Tab-separated table of C-alpha atoms and ligand atoms in Angstrom:
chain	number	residue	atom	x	y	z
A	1	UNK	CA	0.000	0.000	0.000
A	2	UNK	CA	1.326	3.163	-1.097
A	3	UNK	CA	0.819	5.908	1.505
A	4	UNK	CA	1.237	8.725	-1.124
A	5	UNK	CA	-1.262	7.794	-3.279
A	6	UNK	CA	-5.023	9.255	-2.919
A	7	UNK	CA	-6.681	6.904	-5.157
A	8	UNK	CA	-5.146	3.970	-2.813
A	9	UNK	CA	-6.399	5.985	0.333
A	10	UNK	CA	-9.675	6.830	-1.501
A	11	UNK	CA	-10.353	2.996	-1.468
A	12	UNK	CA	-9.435	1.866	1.704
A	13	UNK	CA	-11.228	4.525	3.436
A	14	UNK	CA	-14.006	4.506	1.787
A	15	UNK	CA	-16.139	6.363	5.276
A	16	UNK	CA	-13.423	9.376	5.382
A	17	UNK	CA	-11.973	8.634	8.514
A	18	UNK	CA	-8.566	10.617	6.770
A	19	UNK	CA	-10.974	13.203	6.313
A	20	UNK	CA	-11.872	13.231	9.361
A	21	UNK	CA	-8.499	13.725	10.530
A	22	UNK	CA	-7.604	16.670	7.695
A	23	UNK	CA	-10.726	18.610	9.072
A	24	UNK	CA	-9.855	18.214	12.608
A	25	UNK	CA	-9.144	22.021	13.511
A	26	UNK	CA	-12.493	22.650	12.020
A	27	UNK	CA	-14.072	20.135	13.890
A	28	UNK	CA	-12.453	21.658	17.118
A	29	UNK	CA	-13.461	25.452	15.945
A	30	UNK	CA	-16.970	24.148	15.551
A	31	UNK	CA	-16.822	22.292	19.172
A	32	UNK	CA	-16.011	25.540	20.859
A	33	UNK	CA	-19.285	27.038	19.599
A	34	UNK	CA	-21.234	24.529	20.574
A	35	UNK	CA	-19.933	24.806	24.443
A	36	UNK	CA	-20.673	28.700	23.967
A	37	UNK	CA	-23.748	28.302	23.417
A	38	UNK	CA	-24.906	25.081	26.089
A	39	UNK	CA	-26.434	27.697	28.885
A	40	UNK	CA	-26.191	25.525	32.371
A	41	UNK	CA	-28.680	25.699	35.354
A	42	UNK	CA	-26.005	25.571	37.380
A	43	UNK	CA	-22.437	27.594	38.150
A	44	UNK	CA	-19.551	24.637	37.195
A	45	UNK	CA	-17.183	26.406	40.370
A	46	UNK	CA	-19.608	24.824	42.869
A	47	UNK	CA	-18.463	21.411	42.430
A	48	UNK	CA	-15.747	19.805	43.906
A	49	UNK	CA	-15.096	17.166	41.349
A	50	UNK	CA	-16.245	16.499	37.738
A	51	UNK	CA	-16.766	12.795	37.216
A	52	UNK	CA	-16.977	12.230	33.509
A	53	UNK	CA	-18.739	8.451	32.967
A	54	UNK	CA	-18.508	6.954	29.403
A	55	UNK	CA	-17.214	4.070	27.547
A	56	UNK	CA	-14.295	3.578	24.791
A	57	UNK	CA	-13.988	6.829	22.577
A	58	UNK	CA	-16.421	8.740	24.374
A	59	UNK	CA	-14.594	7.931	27.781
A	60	UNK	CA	-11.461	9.190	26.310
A	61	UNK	CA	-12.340	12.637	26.811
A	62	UNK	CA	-12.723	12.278	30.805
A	63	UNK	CA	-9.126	10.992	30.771
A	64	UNK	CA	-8.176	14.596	28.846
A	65	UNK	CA	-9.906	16.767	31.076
A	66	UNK	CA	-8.198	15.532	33.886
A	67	UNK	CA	-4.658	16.379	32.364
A	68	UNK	CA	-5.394	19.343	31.030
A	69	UNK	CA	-8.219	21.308	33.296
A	70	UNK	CA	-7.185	23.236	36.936
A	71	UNK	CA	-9.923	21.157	38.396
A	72	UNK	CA	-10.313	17.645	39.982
A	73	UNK	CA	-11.436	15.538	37.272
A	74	UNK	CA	-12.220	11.698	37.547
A	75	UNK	CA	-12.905	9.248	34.527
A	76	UNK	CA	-15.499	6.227	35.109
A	77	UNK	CA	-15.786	3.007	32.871
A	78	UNK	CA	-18.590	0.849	33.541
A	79	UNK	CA	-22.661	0.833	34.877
A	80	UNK	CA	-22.164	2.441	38.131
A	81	UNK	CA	-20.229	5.337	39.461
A	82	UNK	CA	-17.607	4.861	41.908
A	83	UNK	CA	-18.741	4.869	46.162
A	84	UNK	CA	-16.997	7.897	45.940
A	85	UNK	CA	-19.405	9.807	43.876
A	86	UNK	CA	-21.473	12.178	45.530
A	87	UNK	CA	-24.250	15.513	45.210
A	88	UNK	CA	-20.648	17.908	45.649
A	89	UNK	CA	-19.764	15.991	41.866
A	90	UNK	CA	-20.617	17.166	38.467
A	91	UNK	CA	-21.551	13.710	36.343
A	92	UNK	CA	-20.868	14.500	32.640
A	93	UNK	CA	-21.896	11.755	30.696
A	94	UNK	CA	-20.612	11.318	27.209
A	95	UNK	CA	-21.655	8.791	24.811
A	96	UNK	CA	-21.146	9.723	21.075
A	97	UNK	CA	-24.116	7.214	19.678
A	98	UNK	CA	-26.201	7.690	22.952
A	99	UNK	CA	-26.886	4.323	23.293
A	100	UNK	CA	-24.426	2.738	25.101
A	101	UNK	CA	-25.827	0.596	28.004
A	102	UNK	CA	-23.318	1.057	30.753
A	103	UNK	CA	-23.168	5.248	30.271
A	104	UNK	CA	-26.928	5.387	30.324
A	105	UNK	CA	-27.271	2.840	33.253
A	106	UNK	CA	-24.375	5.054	35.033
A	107	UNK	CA	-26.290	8.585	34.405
A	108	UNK	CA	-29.174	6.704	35.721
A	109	UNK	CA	-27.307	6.075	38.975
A	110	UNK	CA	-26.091	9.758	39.598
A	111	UNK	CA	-29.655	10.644	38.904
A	112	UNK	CA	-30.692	8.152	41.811
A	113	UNK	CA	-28.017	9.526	43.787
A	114	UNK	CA	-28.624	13.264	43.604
A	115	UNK	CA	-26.068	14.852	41.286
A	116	UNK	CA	-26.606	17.266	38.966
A	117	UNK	CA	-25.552	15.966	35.575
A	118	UNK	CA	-24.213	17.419	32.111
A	119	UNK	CA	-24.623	15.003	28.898
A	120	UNK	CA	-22.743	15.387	25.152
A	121	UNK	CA	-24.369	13.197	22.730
A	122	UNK	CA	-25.771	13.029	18.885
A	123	UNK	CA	-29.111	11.811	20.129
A	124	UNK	CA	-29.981	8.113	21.017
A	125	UNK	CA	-31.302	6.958	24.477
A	126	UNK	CA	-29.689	9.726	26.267
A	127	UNK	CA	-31.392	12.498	24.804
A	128	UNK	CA	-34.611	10.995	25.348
A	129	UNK	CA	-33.561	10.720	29.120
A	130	UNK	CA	-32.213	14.263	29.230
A	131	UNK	CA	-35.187	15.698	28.191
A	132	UNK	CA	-37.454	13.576	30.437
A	133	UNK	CA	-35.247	14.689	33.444
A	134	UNK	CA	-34.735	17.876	32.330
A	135	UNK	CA	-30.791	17.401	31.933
A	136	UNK	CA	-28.889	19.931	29.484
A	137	UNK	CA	-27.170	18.197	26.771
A	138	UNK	CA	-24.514	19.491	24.351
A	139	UNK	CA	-26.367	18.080	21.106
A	140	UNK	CA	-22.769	16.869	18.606
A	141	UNK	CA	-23.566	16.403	14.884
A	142	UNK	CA	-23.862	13.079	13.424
A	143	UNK	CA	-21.559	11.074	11.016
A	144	UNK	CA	-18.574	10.083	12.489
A	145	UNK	CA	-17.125	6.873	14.544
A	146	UNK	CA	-17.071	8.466	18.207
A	147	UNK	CA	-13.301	8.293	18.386
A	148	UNK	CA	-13.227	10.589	15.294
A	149	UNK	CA	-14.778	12.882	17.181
A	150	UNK	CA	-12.973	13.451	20.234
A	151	UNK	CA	-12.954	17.554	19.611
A	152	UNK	CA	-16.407	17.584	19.402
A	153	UNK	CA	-16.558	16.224	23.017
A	154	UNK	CA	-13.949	17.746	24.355
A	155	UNK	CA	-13.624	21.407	23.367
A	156	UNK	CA	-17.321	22.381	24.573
A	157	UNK	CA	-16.393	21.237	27.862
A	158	UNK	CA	-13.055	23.012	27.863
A	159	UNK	CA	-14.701	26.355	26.945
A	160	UNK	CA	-17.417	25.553	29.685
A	161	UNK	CA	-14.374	24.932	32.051
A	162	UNK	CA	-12.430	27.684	30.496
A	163	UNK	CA	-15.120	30.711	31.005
A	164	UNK	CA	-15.376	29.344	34.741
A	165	UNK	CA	-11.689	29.770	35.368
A	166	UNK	CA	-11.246	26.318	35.951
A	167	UNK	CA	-8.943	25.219	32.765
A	168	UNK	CA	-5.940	28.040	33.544
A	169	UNK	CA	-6.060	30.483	30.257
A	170	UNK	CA	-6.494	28.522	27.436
A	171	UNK	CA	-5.996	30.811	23.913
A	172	UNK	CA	-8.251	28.878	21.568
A	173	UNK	CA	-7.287	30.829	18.673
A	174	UNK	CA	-3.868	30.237	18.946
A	175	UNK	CA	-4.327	26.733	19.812
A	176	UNK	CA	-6.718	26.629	16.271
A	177	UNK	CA	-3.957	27.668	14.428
A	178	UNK	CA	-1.121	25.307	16.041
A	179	UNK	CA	-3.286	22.379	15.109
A	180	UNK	CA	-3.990	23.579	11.534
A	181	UNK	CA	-0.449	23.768	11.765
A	182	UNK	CA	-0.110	19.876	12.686
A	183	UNK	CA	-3.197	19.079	9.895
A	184	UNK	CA	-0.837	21.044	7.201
A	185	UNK	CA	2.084	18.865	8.102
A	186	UNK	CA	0.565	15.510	8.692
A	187	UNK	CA	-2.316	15.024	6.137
A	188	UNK	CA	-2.751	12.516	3.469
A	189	UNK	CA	-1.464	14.873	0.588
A	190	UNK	CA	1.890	15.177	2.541
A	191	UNK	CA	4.942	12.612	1.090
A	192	UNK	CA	6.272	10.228	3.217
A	193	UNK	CA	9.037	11.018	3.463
A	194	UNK	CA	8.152	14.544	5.385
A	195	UNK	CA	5.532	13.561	6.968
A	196	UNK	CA	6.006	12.430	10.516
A	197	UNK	CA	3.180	9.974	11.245
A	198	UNK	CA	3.131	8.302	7.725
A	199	UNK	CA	7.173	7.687	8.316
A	200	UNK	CA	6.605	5.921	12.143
A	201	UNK	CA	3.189	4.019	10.590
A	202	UNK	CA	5.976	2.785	7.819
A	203	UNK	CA	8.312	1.512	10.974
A	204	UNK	CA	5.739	0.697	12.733
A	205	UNK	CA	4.123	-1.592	10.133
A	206	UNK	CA	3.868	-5.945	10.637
A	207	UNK	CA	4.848	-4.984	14.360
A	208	UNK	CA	3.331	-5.100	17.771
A	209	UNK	CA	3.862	-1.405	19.789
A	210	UNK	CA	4.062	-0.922	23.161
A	211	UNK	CA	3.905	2.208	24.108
A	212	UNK	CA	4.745	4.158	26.847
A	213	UNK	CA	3.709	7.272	28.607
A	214	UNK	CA	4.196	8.480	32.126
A	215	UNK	CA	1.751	9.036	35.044
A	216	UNK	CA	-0.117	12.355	35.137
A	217	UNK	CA	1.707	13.844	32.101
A	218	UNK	CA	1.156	11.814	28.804
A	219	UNK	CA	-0.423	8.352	30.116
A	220	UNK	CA	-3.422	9.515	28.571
A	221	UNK	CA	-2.050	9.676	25.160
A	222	UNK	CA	-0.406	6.286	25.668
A	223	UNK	CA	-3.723	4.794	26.248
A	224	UNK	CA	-5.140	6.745	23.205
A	225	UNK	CA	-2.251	5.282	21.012
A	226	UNK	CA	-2.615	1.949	21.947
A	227	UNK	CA	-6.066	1.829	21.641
A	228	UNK	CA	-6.394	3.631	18.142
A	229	UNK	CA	-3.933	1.593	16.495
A	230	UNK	CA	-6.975	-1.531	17.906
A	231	UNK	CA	-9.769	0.251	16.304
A	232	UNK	CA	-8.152	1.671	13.462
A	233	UNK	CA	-5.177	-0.490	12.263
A	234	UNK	CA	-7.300	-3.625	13.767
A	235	UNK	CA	-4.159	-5.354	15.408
A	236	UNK	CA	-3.333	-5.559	18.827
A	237	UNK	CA	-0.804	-3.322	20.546
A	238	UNK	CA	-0.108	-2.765	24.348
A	239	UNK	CA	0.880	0.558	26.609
A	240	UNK	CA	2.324	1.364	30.369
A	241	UNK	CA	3.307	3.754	32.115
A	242	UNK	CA	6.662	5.675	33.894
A	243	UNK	CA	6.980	4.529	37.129
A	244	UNK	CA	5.012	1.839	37.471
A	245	UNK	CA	6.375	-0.316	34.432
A	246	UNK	CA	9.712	-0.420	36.098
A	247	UNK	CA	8.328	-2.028	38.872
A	248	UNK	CA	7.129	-4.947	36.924
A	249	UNK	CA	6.993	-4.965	33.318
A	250	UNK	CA	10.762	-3.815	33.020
A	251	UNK	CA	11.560	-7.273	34.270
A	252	UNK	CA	9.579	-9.257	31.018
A	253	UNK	CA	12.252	-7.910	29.299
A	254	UNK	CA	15.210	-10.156	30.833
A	255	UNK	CA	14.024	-12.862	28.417
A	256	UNK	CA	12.029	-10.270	26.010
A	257	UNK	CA	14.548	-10.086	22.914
A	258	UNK	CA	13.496	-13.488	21.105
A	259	UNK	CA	9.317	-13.253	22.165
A	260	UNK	CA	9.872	-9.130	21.705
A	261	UNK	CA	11.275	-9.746	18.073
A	262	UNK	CA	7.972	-8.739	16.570
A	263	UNK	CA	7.562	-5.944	19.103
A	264	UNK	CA	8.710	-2.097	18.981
A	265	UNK	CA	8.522	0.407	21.973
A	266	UNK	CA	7.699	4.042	21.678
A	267	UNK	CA	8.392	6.105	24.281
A	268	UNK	CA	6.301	9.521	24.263
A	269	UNK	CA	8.065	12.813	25.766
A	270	UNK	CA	6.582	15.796	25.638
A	271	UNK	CA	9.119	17.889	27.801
A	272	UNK	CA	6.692	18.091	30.721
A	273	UNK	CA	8.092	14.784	32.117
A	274	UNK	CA	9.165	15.030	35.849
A	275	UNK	CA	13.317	14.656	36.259
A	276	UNK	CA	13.109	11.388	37.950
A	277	UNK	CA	10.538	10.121	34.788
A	278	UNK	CA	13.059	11.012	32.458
A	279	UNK	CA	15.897	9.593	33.790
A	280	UNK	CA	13.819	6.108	34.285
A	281	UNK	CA	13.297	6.663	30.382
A	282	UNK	CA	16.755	6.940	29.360
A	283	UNK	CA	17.800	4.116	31.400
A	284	UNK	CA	15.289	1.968	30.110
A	285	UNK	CA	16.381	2.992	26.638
A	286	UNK	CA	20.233	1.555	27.705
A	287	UNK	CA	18.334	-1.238	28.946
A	288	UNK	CA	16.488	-1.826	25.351
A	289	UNK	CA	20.138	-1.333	23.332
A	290	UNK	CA	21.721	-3.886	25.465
A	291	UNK	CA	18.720	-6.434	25.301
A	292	UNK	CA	18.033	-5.790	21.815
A	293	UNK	CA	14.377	-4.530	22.058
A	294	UNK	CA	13.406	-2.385	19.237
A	295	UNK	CA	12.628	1.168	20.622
A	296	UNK	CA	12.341	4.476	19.478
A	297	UNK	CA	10.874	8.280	20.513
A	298	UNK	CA	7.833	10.016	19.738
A	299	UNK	CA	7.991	13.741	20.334
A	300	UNK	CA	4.861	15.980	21.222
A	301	UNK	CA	4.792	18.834	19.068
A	302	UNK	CA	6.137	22.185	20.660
A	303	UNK	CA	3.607	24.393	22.599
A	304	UNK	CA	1.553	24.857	25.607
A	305	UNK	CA	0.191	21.744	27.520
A	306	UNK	CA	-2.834	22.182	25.377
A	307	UNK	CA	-0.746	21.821	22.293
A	308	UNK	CA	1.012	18.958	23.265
A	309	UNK	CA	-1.315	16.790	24.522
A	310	UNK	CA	-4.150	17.208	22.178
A	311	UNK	CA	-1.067	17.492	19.040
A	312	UNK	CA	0.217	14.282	20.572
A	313	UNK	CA	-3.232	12.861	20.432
A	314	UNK	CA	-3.890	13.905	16.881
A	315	UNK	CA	-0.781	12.710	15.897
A	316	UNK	CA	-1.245	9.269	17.158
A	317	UNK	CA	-5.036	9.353	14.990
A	318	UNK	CA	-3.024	9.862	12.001
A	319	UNK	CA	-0.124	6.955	12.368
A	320	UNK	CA	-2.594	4.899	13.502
A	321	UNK	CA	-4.691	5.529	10.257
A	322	UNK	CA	-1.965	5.373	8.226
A	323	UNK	CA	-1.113	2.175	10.230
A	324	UNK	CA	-4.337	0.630	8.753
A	325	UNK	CA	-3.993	1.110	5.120
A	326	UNK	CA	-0.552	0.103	5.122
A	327	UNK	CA	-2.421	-3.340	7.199
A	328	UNK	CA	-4.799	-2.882	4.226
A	329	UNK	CA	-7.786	-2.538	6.311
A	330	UNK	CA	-10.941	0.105	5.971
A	331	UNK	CA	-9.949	2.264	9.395
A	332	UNK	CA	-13.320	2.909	10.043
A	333	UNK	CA	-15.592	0.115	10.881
A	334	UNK	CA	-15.304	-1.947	14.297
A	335	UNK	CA	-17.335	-4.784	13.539
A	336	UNK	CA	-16.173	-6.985	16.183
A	337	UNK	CA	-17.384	-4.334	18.457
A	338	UNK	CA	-20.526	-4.192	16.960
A	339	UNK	CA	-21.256	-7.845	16.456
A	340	UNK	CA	-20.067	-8.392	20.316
A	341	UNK	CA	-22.939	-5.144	21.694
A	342	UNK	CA	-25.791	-7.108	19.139
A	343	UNK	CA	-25.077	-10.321	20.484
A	344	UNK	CA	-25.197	-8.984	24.166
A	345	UNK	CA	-28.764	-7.565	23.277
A	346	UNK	CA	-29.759	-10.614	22.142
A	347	UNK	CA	-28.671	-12.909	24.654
A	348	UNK	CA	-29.326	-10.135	27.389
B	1	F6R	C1	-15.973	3.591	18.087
B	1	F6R	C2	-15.403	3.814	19.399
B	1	F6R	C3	-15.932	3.041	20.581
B	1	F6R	C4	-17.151	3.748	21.201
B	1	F6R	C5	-17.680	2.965	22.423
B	1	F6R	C6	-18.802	3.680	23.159
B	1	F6R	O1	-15.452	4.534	17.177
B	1	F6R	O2	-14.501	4.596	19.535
B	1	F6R	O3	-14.876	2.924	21.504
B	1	F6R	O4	-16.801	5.050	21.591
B	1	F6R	O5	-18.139	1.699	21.999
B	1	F6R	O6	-19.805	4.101	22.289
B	1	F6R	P1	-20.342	5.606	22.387
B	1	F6R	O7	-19.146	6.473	22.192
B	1	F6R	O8	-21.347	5.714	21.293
B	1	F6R	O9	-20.950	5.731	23.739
C-alpha cells in the first residue's frame, strides 16, 4: 500500500476517517461554539469534582480533562459510578451514539443519587432521558465513529471549564492555528518522506507497539495510542506507564529479545516529564540497546500543555490511520465491536 497515493487511500477509506483527521481544527473550531452556546442551570465552580462516565472513545475525553483542566477531574468506565461519587460531583456523561448501556445505566445512577448531571451526545437513548429529566445536553452532529470525534466532546467542555476559570487560560485561537499547523504537516497529501506519522506508521508496520507514557503527564495519550492503532489499524498493541512499568513490566524484558522480536517500543516525551521520569526513560532505553528490544521516541509537538497533549493525540489518529492502510484494512468500521454489543442484546 502506497501511503502517497489518494486513489489507494480513496479505497481503503471509503467512510473518510482521513478526512476526518484533515478537518480536525475545524471540527475543534466548531466544538467551541457549541460549548458557547450550552447555557447551564447551574455555576460549574460549585463542584468539587467532575466525574466524567462513558465508555471507549467517548470515555477518552474524561481521561483529557483531567490532564489538562485546573480542576479535579475523575474518569469512570462501567454501569455504576464509583462509592466515591457524591451531590458535591458534576456527572458528565458522554456517549457519542447515545446508546451505550453502561453510560446510560451510570447517568441513571447519579440521577438516583442526587447529582446534577451534564450530557454530550448526537441523540440516542440519552437524549430521550435528558429531556425527560430535564438534563442539558450538548447536542454533537452526526456522522462520524465516536473516536473521530474526540474535539467535538472535548472542546465544549473546555470552553465551559475555560469561562469558569477552571482550565488556567487557554488561547483557543492560537491553539486553532497550532493544530492547523499539525493538519498542514501531517495530512494525506503530505509525502512520506516529510511527513512524521506516515514515516513511524511505515516503521511501525507488521509490528506489535508498546507504548509508553508516564503518570499524570502523557499516560493519557499512551492509552489513546494503543487503543487507536486496535480500532483503526485492527491489530493488537499494548501501553504502560513511567513509574510503574519499572516495577514490573521492566523485568519481562530479561528474556524479552526473542518473544519481543515482533515488538517495537515508543516512548512519548513531551518535555513536561518530571526529572526522575526522564531519567527512568533513558535508562530503560540503555536497557532496550543492550537487550536488543526495538525502541524508538515520539515527540509531542512544541507548545503549551494544550498543544502537546491534544497534538500528541492527533498525531497518534493519524499513524494509527496510516497504520491501517498500510495493514490494508478500511480504518473505520469496528465490527467486532458491533457484532459483540448485538449479540449482548440478544442474549441479554
Ligand atoms: C468507536 C469507538 C468506541 C465507542 C464505544 C462507546 O469509534 O470509539 O470505543 O466510543 O463503543 O460508544 P459511544 O461512544 O457511542 O458511547
Amino acid at each position: 500500500m502506497n501511503l502517497d497515493s489518494s486513489e489507494k487511500i480513496k479505497e481503503m477509506d471509503p467512510q473518510g476517517m482521513v478526512e476526518d483527521l484533515d478537518t480536525f481544527p475545524d471540527q475543534c473550531k466548531e466544538a467551541v461554539s457549541l460549548g458557547e452556546e450550552i447555557k447551564l442551570p447551574y455555576d460549574l465552580e460549585e463542584f468539587d469534582r467532575a466525574l466524567v462516565t462513558g465508555m471507549g472513545g467517548s470515555a477518552i475525553v474524561g481521561d483529557l480533562l483531567a490532564r489538562l483542566l485546573d480542576f479535579p477531574v475523575d474518569t469512570n468506565r462501567g454501569y455504576y459510578l464509583p462509592k466515591s461519587a457524591r451531590p458535591d460531583d458534576l456527572l458528565i456523561a458522554v456517549s457519542y451514539s447515545g446508546n451505550t448501556e453502561e453510560t446510560l445505566s451510570a447517568l441513571k445512577d447519579g440521577q438516583r443519587r442526587g447529582m446534577e448531571s451534564l450530557c454530550l451526545s448526537t441523540g440516542g437513548k440519552m437524549e430521550k432521558y435528558c429531556n425527560r429529566e430535564s438534563i442539558p445536553l450538548v447536542k454533537i452532529p452526526t456522522g462520524h465513529q465516536p473516536r473521530a470525534s474526540t474535539g467535538y466532546m472535548l472542546f465544549p467542555l473546555l470552553k465551559l471549564f475555560d469561562e469558569a476559570g477552571l482550565a488556567g487560560t487557554i488561547d483557543f485561537a492560537q491553539l486553532n492555528e497550532e493544530v492547523e499547523g499539525m493538519a498542514d504537516s501531517w495530512n494525506s497529501s503530505v509525502p512520506t518522506e516529510s511527513n512524521e506519522p506516515k514515516k513511524l506508521a511505515e516503521e511501525l508496520a507488521g509490528k506489535v507497539p508498546v507504548i509508553y507514557g508516564t503518570k499524570g503527564n502523557t499516560s493519557v495519550v499512551a492509552y489513546r495510542w494503543k487503543t487507536q492503532i486496535n480500532e483503526n489499524a485492527k491489530q493488537p498493541a499494548f501501553w504502560n506507564v513511567f513509574p510503574e512499568l519499572n516495577h514490573n513490566e521492566t523485568v519481562g524484558y530479561e528474556l524479552g529479545s526473542e518473544l519481543m522480536s515482533n515488538g517495537k517500543v515508543i516512548t512519548l516525551k513531551n518535555g513536561l516529564e518530571i526529572e526522575r521520569n526522564e531519567l527512568r526513560m533513558k535508562i530503560m532505553e540503555d536497557l532496550f540497546t543492550d537487550e536488543g528490544i526495538d525502541y524508538a521516541i515520539a515527540r509531542a509537538p512544541e507548545g503549551d500543555k494544550f498543544t502537546k497533549i491534544i497534538g500528541q493525540v492527533y498525531f497518534g489518529d493519524y499513524f494509527s490511520v496510516y497504520l491501517a492502510l498500510l495493514n490494508q484494512v478500511d480504518p473505520s468500521p469496528v465490527e467486532l465491536i458491533e457484532s459483540f454489543k448485538a449479540r449482548l442484546k440478544k442474549e441479554g
